Structures are given as C-alpha cells and as structure tokens.
C-alpha cells in the first residue's frame, strides 16, 4: 500500500514538473513574440539584455540571499578562461533566438530549432571526428526531412529570420560541445549556470544594444501610447525567463531521461498550438506535416540515443575518448541555456 502511494506521488510529481515547465516555457515564447509583434518593441538585443539582467539578479537572490541552491565555486581564473567564452556563445544563442522570433512565426522558429540535434552531431563529427552509431545518423533523417518540408511550405517565410534561427541552432550546438571541454570538472545546474553566465552576457551585450538600438528605443518611448505598461510586460518576460531555469531544474530531477525527451518535443507542439491560437499565423497542411515529422524525428532521435547509451561497449568499437561526447545521463541532458533553449529566453 505504501509503495503504491509512493509510486502515485512520483507520477503526480513528474506530471506537475512537466506542466509547470511547459507553462513557463510557452509563456516566455508567447510573451516575447507579443513584445515584438503587438507592442512593436522591435529591439531583440535590448530584450535579450533585459533578460540577462533579470537572470543575473535572480541568480544572485536565489543563491546568495535565499540560499535555495548551493553555490558551485569557480576559481577566478576559470571564470575568464572557461565561463567567459561559454557566456559569449550563450549570448549569441539567445540573441539569435530572439531575432528569429521577431521575423518569423513561433511555429516556424520552434520547428527550425528542432534541427539542433542534427547540427550537434554534424559539428562533433566534422570538427572532433567523433564516431556515431549508424542508428544516430538514420534517426536524423526525419528531422532534416521535416525541416525541409516546413521551410518550403512556410507561408510567412522570412530569409533573415530563417537564417537567424538556423545559426541559432549552430550556436546551441557549439555551446553544448564547448561545455564538455570548457566546463569539465564543474557540475553546473541551470541556476548556477545562469548565476555565472548571465552577468558576463549582460556585459557583452549592453554596449551593442545601446549603440544599435538606443535611438530606436527612445523614439519608441515617445510614440507608444502606453510605454510604462509595455515596459512592465517587457521586464516581466525577463523574470519569467529566469523562472524557466528553475522549472528546467525541477523537471530534470523529477523525470527520467526518456520522459524528459518526449515531454520536450510535446512542449514544442504545445507552443506551436498556443501561438497559432493567439497570433493566428497561417499554417498550411504541408507545413503542419513538416512540423509534426520533425517533432517525431526528434523524439525518435532521443529514444535511439537513450537505447545506445544503455548498451554495453563492445571490444573494438570505435571511440574518441578525448573528444566531447554525446550526453548520456539526465544531468548532461540539461541545457546550459533556457531550452530550446531553451528552450527561448
């Protein structure tokens, strides 16, 4: 009886963790799109910088003030030698996500971001000559096919937004690969990651945001009918983006790796559906099929990777132990930024 109650509580906790993760993730995406489209605040660098500022403050409060998470100590030298390069890629990744969100619909952006597993595998193979089982390559076929179908049939296609989303995938993959080498020896969770990287990202992005978008923001403030209400929404999106890191941490520790993978892909479907209900962007039948094929492909890729990780390593199997490896455990599946990505902030 007691075991049954524990089992039921475990299932309930997993469902609750997934639902709150979906809520924060989808809300951040929708609010960001609302900022760009409805509030006409077309300044992705500034939106990203506000998110970094909120995350910097939030990370400090959670770790230093409330002490809800223990601080993972990083040597001062490593902060510049390891954390700063990661923060630079982290910054580029978030900015490109927000830039793409300004120019293309949420549905198309989320579909393109699902290309990340393919870019990660290809980069590791090309740059680090890492060996991958043939089943990994085969599982990428539906992802690539779905992306191509969705791109060719997208009714609101914008080349600049498409390229931003695509390069965002490359930035996400680069971040994942670099994390294996640069952060080796440090077991960061999502909160400590934000605590260390968000201040660096703010420092990197603040001056470009002021120089490139400062005059535009001043003009926007002068002509917008309700600037203070709009600014409250913009800063609220930054707070929600930080809260998303907490939700990722919670769901990682409440679900299995397979459940996390499936829930992540279903989350994309939920984001696409909610964005379509709110923004009414046109989606053709073939475009919907392309999106669905991509999500099924991502789920299949995660399943294949999990199955391979459970297999014993046979003698003579090609390995490259000194190069970055594909994440195998739940903790290693944790994105270093808001999920795909964050996962977008």
Short mmCIF file of C-alpha atoms in Angstrom, two decimals:
data_model
loop_
_atom_site.label_atom_id
_atom_site.label_comp_id
_atom_site.label_asym_id
_atom_site.label_seq_id
_atom_site.Cartn_x
_atom_site.Cartn_y
_atom_site.Cartn_z
CA UNK A 1 0.00 0.00 0.00
CA UNK A 2 2.79 2.37 0.98
CA UNK A 3 4.73 1.53 -2.19
CA UNK A 4 1.62 2.24 -4.26
CA UNK A 5 1.22 5.66 -2.65
CA UNK A 6 4.89 6.47 -3.25
CA UNK A 7 4.55 5.39 -6.89
CA UNK A 8 1.43 7.51 -7.38
CA UNK A 9 3.13 10.53 -5.79
CA UNK A 10 6.14 10.03 -8.08
CA UNK A 11 3.88 10.02 -11.15
CA UNK A 12 1.98 13.07 -9.91
CA UNK A 13 5.24 14.91 -9.22
CA UNK A 14 6.52 14.14 -12.72
CA UNK A 15 3.30 15.36 -14.33
CA UNK A 16 3.35 18.52 -12.20
CA UNK A 17 7.01 19.18 -13.09
CA UNK A 18 6.30 18.77 -16.81
CA UNK A 19 3.22 21.01 -16.71
CA UNK A 20 4.99 23.86 -14.89
CA UNK A 21 7.95 23.54 -17.32
CA UNK A 22 5.58 23.74 -20.29
CA UNK A 23 3.79 26.72 -18.72
CA UNK A 24 6.93 28.78 -18.17
CA UNK A 25 8.50 27.84 -21.49
CA UNK A 26 5.44 28.51 -23.63
CA UNK A 27 4.66 31.71 -21.71
CA UNK A 28 8.17 33.09 -22.29
CA UNK A 29 7.96 32.35 -26.00
CA UNK A 30 4.47 33.85 -26.39
CA UNK A 31 5.30 36.95 -24.32
CA UNK A 32 8.46 37.56 -26.35
CA UNK A 33 6.54 37.26 -29.60
CA UNK A 34 3.86 39.57 -28.16
CA UNK A 35 6.56 42.14 -27.34
CA UNK A 36 7.90 42.11 -30.89
CA UNK A 37 4.57 41.91 -32.71
CA UNK A 38 1.88 43.55 -30.57
CA UNK A 39 3.92 46.07 -28.57
CA UNK A 40 6.06 46.77 -31.65
CA UNK A 41 9.18 46.77 -29.48
CA UNK A 42 11.39 45.53 -32.31
CA UNK A 43 14.67 45.50 -30.42
CA UNK A 44 15.84 41.91 -29.86
CA UNK A 45 19.24 42.93 -28.47
CA UNK A 46 17.61 45.03 -25.76
CA UNK A 47 15.04 42.33 -24.93
CA UNK A 48 17.87 39.79 -24.57
CA UNK A 49 19.88 42.22 -22.41
CA UNK A 50 16.88 42.79 -20.11
CA UNK A 51 16.53 39.02 -19.75
CA UNK A 52 20.20 38.71 -18.83
CA UNK A 53 19.87 41.48 -16.24
CA UNK A 54 16.83 39.80 -14.67
CA UNK A 55 18.61 36.44 -14.68
CA UNK A 56 21.72 37.98 -13.08
CA UNK A 57 19.65 39.49 -10.28
CA UNK A 58 17.54 36.34 -9.91
CA UNK A 59 20.56 34.07 -9.72
CA UNK A 60 22.14 36.24 -7.03
CA UNK A 61 18.94 36.34 -4.96
CA UNK A 62 18.33 32.58 -5.18
CA UNK A 63 21.92 31.57 -4.36
CA UNK A 64 23.27 34.36 -2.16
CA UNK A 65 20.18 35.78 -0.42
CA UNK A 66 17.60 32.99 -0.21
CA UNK A 67 20.26 30.24 -0.36
CA UNK A 68 17.85 27.92 -2.16
CA UNK A 69 20.75 26.44 -4.14
CA UNK A 70 24.34 25.92 -3.00
CA UNK A 71 26.90 27.96 -4.91
CA UNK A 72 29.29 25.94 -7.06
CA UNK A 73 32.66 27.60 -6.52
CA UNK A 74 34.62 28.52 -9.64
CA UNK A 75 38.21 29.74 -9.48
CA UNK A 76 38.62 33.40 -10.60
CA UNK A 77 40.98 32.34 -13.38
CA UNK A 78 38.45 29.81 -14.68
CA UNK A 79 35.71 32.45 -14.75
CA UNK A 80 37.54 34.27 -17.54
CA UNK A 81 39.22 31.28 -19.17
CA UNK A 82 36.17 28.97 -19.17
CA UNK A 83 32.99 30.81 -18.21
CA UNK A 84 33.51 33.91 -20.36
CA UNK A 85 33.84 32.03 -23.71
CA UNK A 86 30.76 30.00 -22.81
CA UNK A 87 28.92 33.20 -21.92
CA UNK A 88 29.78 34.67 -25.33
CA UNK A 89 28.24 31.70 -27.14
CA UNK A 90 25.35 31.73 -24.64
CA UNK A 91 24.75 35.40 -25.54
CA UNK A 92 24.82 34.77 -29.30
CA UNK A 93 22.45 31.84 -28.92
CA UNK A 94 19.81 33.84 -27.02
CA UNK A 95 20.09 36.89 -29.29
CA UNK A 96 19.68 34.83 -32.46
CA UNK A 97 16.63 33.14 -30.94
CA UNK A 98 15.01 36.49 -30.21
CA UNK A 99 15.98 37.89 -33.61
CA UNK A 100 14.32 34.93 -35.34
CA UNK A 101 11.26 35.33 -33.13
CA UNK A 102 10.88 38.90 -34.36
CA UNK A 103 10.79 37.96 -38.04
CA UNK A 104 9.16 34.52 -38.25
CA UNK A 105 6.17 32.83 -36.52
CA UNK A 106 6.65 30.84 -33.33
CA UNK A 107 5.64 27.63 -35.13
CA UNK A 108 8.34 28.00 -37.78
CA UNK A 109 11.01 29.13 -35.29
CA UNK A 110 10.33 26.17 -32.99
CA UNK A 111 10.48 23.78 -35.93
CA UNK A 112 13.85 25.18 -37.07
CA UNK A 113 15.24 24.99 -33.53
CA UNK A 114 14.42 21.27 -33.55
CA UNK A 115 17.26 20.98 -36.07
CA UNK A 116 19.74 21.30 -33.16
CA UNK A 117 20.36 17.53 -32.71
CA UNK A 118 21.45 17.29 -36.34
CA UNK A 119 23.80 20.29 -36.16
CA UNK A 120 25.29 18.95 -32.91
CA UNK A 121 26.04 15.54 -34.42
CA UNK A 122 27.47 17.01 -37.63
CA UNK A 123 29.69 19.51 -35.79
CA UNK A 124 31.09 16.82 -33.49
CA UNK A 125 31.75 14.58 -36.49
CA UNK A 126 33.38 17.30 -38.61
CA UNK A 127 35.41 19.17 -36.01
CA UNK A 128 36.22 16.49 -33.41
CA UNK A 129 35.94 13.44 -35.67
CA UNK A 130 33.67 11.79 -33.13
CA UNK A 131 32.26 8.40 -34.01
CA UNK A 132 28.48 7.93 -34.07
CA UNK A 133 26.50 4.74 -34.44
CA UNK A 134 24.71 4.43 -37.81
CA UNK A 135 21.37 4.46 -35.95
CA UNK A 136 22.09 8.01 -34.78
CA UNK A 137 22.59 9.14 -38.39
CA UNK A 138 19.45 7.30 -39.50
CA UNK A 139 17.38 8.94 -36.75
CA UNK A 140 18.33 12.38 -38.11
CA UNK A 141 16.69 11.72 -41.49
CA UNK A 142 13.10 12.54 -40.41
CA UNK A 143 14.35 15.67 -38.59
CA UNK A 144 16.07 17.00 -41.71
CA UNK A 145 13.16 15.94 -43.95
CA UNK A 146 10.60 17.62 -41.71
CA UNK A 147 12.63 20.85 -41.55
CA UNK A 148 12.92 20.97 -45.34
CA UNK A 149 9.20 20.37 -45.82
CA UNK A 150 8.27 23.00 -43.22
CA UNK A 151 10.68 25.55 -44.74
CA UNK A 152 9.50 25.14 -48.32
CA UNK A 153 5.82 25.35 -47.33
CA UNK A 154 6.05 28.16 -44.72
CA UNK A 155 3.53 30.86 -45.69
CA UNK A 156 5.23 33.55 -43.58
CA UNK A 157 8.79 32.74 -44.65
CA UNK A 158 11.43 35.39 -43.96
CA UNK A 159 15.01 34.68 -45.00
CA UNK A 160 16.59 36.81 -42.27
CA UNK A 161 14.52 35.16 -39.55
CA UNK A 162 15.17 31.73 -41.03
CA UNK A 163 18.95 32.31 -41.08
CA UNK A 164 18.88 33.65 -37.51
CA UNK A 165 17.07 30.52 -36.31
CA UNK A 166 19.43 28.26 -38.26
CA UNK A 167 22.56 29.96 -36.94
CA UNK A 168 20.93 29.80 -33.51
CA UNK A 169 20.95 26.02 -33.86
CA UNK A 170 24.66 26.13 -34.65
CA UNK A 171 25.26 28.37 -31.61
CA UNK A 172 23.29 25.95 -29.40
CA UNK A 173 25.31 23.01 -30.72
CA UNK A 174 28.59 24.89 -30.26
CA UNK A 175 27.61 25.73 -26.68
CA UNK A 176 26.76 22.10 -25.93
CA UNK A 177 30.05 20.86 -27.36
CA UNK A 178 32.19 23.54 -25.70
CA UNK A 179 30.53 22.85 -22.35
CA UNK A 180 32.04 19.35 -22.36
CA UNK A 181 35.59 20.72 -22.62
CA UNK A 182 35.45 24.20 -21.07
CA UNK A 183 33.29 23.24 -18.07
CA UNK A 184 34.96 19.89 -17.45
CA UNK A 185 35.17 19.27 -13.71
CA UNK A 186 32.26 21.58 -12.84
CA UNK A 187 28.83 20.02 -12.38
CA UNK A 188 26.64 23.05 -13.07
CA UNK A 189 22.88 23.03 -12.65
CA UNK A 190 20.71 25.53 -14.51
CA UNK A 191 20.68 28.05 -11.63
CA UNK A 192 24.46 28.14 -11.17
CA UNK A 193 24.87 28.34 -14.93
CA UNK A 194 22.74 31.47 -15.03
CA UNK A 195 24.47 32.87 -11.92
CA UNK A 196 27.87 32.79 -13.62
CA UNK A 197 26.99 33.37 -17.29
CA UNK A 198 24.22 35.98 -17.18
CA UNK A 199 26.45 38.80 -15.79
CA UNK A 200 29.07 38.14 -18.47
CA UNK A 201 26.34 38.04 -21.14
CA UNK A 202 24.97 41.36 -19.87
CA UNK A 203 28.43 42.92 -20.09
CA UNK A 204 28.93 41.59 -23.63
CA UNK A 205 25.54 42.72 -24.94
CA UNK A 206 24.90 46.02 -23.12
CA UNK A 207 27.08 48.30 -25.28
CA UNK A 208 25.94 46.84 -28.67
CA UNK A 209 22.30 47.11 -27.52
CA UNK A 210 22.74 50.78 -26.57
CA UNK A 211 24.65 51.72 -29.73
CA UNK A 212 22.45 49.83 -32.20
CA UNK A 213 19.02 50.19 -30.60
CA UNK A 214 19.25 53.11 -28.16
CA UNK A 215 17.86 55.77 -30.51
CA UNK A 216 15.11 53.45 -31.69
CA UNK A 217 14.02 52.76 -28.11
CA UNK A 218 13.88 56.49 -27.31
CA UNK A 219 11.71 57.03 -30.38
CA UNK A 220 9.51 54.08 -29.40
CA UNK A 221 9.05 55.53 -25.90
CA UNK A 222 7.96 58.87 -27.37
CA UNK A 223 5.32 57.47 -29.72
CA UNK A 224 3.95 54.45 -27.82
CA UNK A 225 0.59 55.26 -26.18
CA UNK A 226 1.30 53.25 -23.01
CA UNK A 227 5.10 52.99 -22.67
CA UNK A 228 5.20 52.19 -18.93
CA UNK A 229 2.68 49.36 -19.21
CA UNK A 230 4.68 47.98 -22.13
CA UNK A 231 7.93 48.19 -20.15
CA UNK A 232 6.32 46.25 -17.29
CA UNK A 233 5.46 43.47 -19.75
CA UNK A 234 9.00 43.50 -21.15
CA UNK A 235 10.63 43.22 -17.72
CA UNK A 236 8.07 40.59 -16.69
CA UNK A 237 9.26 38.48 -19.60
CA UNK A 238 12.77 38.70 -18.13
CA UNK A 239 11.53 37.48 -14.73
CA UNK A 240 9.65 34.62 -16.40
CA UNK A 241 12.78 33.72 -18.36
CA UNK A 242 14.70 33.34 -15.10
CA UNK A 243 11.87 31.28 -13.56
CA UNK A 244 12.16 28.97 -16.55
CA UNK A 245 15.60 27.91 -15.28
CA UNK A 246 14.05 26.78 -12.01
CA UNK A 247 11.41 24.81 -13.89
CA UNK A 248 14.06 23.08 -16.02
CA UNK A 249 15.99 22.10 -12.90
CA UNK A 250 12.82 20.71 -11.30
CA UNK A 251 11.70 18.69 -14.32
CA UNK A 252 15.17 17.19 -14.82
CA UNK A 253 15.15 15.86 -11.27
CA UNK A 254 11.54 14.63 -11.40
CA UNK A 255 11.51 12.65 -14.66
CA UNK A 256 13.51 10.02 -16.49
CA UNK A 257 15.69 10.86 -19.49
CA UNK A 258 13.17 9.33 -21.92
CA UNK A 259 10.25 11.20 -20.34
CA UNK A 260 12.27 14.42 -20.48
CA UNK A 261 12.94 13.92 -24.19
CA UNK A 262 9.31 13.15 -25.08
CA UNK A 263 7.99 15.98 -22.92
CA UNK A 264 10.43 18.39 -24.55
CA UNK A 265 9.12 17.60 -28.02
CA UNK A 266 5.49 17.70 -26.91
CA UNK A 267 6.26 21.10 -25.39
CA UNK A 268 7.19 22.36 -28.85
CA UNK A 269 3.83 21.13 -30.16
CA UNK A 270 2.05 22.94 -27.31
CA UNK A 271 3.97 26.16 -28.07
CA UNK A 272 3.05 25.92 -31.76
CA UNK A 273 -0.64 25.35 -30.97
CA UNK A 274 -0.86 28.16 -28.40
CA UNK A 275 0.95 30.63 -30.66
CA UNK A 276 -1.39 29.79 -33.54
CA UNK A 277 -4.44 30.34 -31.33
CA UNK A 278 -3.12 33.75 -30.20
CA UNK A 279 -1.41 35.18 -33.29
CA UNK A 280 -3.43 33.36 -35.98
CA UNK A 281 -0.40 32.97 -38.27
CA UNK A 282 -1.34 30.95 -41.36
CA UNK A 283 -0.15 27.32 -41.36
CA UNK A 284 -0.61 25.19 -44.46
CA UNK A 285 -1.38 21.48 -44.32
CA UNK A 286 2.09 20.50 -45.59
CA UNK A 287 3.73 22.94 -43.19
CA UNK A 288 1.91 21.26 -40.29
CA UNK A 289 3.01 17.85 -41.57
CA UNK A 290 6.62 19.06 -41.76
CA UNK A 291 6.47 20.31 -38.17
CA UNK A 292 4.93 17.02 -36.97
CA UNK A 293 7.54 14.92 -38.81
CA UNK A 294 10.32 17.00 -37.25
CA UNK A 295 8.96 16.53 -33.72
CA UNK A 296 8.50 12.78 -34.23
CA UNK A 297 12.06 12.64 -35.58
CA UNK A 298 13.42 14.46 -32.51
CA UNK A 299 11.59 12.04 -30.23
CA UNK A 300 12.95 9.08 -32.21
CA UNK A 301 16.48 10.54 -32.06
CA UNK A 302 16.24 10.86 -28.27
CA UNK A 303 14.95 7.29 -28.00
CA UNK A 304 17.78 5.93 -30.18
CA UNK A 305 20.40 7.82 -28.21
CA UNK A 306 18.97 6.51 -24.94
CA UNK A 307 18.91 2.91 -26.20
CA UNK A 308 22.51 3.13 -27.41
CA UNK A 309 23.60 4.60 -24.07
CA UNK A 310 22.17 1.52 -22.30
CA UNK A 311 24.12 -0.92 -24.46
CA UNK A 312 27.46 -2.32 -23.19
CA UNK A 313 30.56 -1.07 -25.03
CA UNK A 314 31.85 -3.93 -27.16
CA UNK A 315 35.60 -4.51 -27.66
CA UNK A 316 36.83 -2.90 -30.84
CA UNK A 317 34.05 -0.29 -31.00
CA UNK A 318 35.49 2.96 -32.40
CA UNK A 319 35.70 5.61 -29.69
CA UNK A 320 37.29 9.01 -29.32
CA UNK A 321 37.60 9.34 -25.54
CA UNK A 322 39.44 12.67 -25.54
CA UNK A 323 36.81 14.47 -27.57
CA UNK A 324 33.44 15.80 -26.44
CA UNK A 325 30.93 13.01 -26.15
CA UNK A 326 27.20 12.81 -26.63
CA UNK A 327 25.36 13.42 -23.31
CA UNK A 328 24.11 10.17 -21.84
CA UNK A 329 22.73 10.95 -18.41
CA UNK A 330 19.80 13.10 -17.34
CA UNK A 331 22.00 15.79 -15.82
CA UNK A 332 24.04 16.04 -19.03
CA UNK A 333 20.81 16.49 -20.97
CA UNK A 334 20.19 19.71 -19.06
CA UNK A 335 20.54 22.65 -21.44
CA UNK A 336 23.02 25.30 -20.39
CA UNK A 337 20.59 27.98 -21.52
CA UNK A 338 16.83 28.23 -21.44
CA UNK A 339 15.62 25.47 -23.53
CA UNK A 340 15.36 25.03 -26.76
CA UNK A 341 16.53 26.80 -25.50
CA UNK A 342 15.75 26.56 -24.07
CA UNK A 343 14.41 26.38 -24.64
CA UNK A 344 13.61 30.75 -25.91
CA UNK A 345 14.66 33.39 -23.45
#
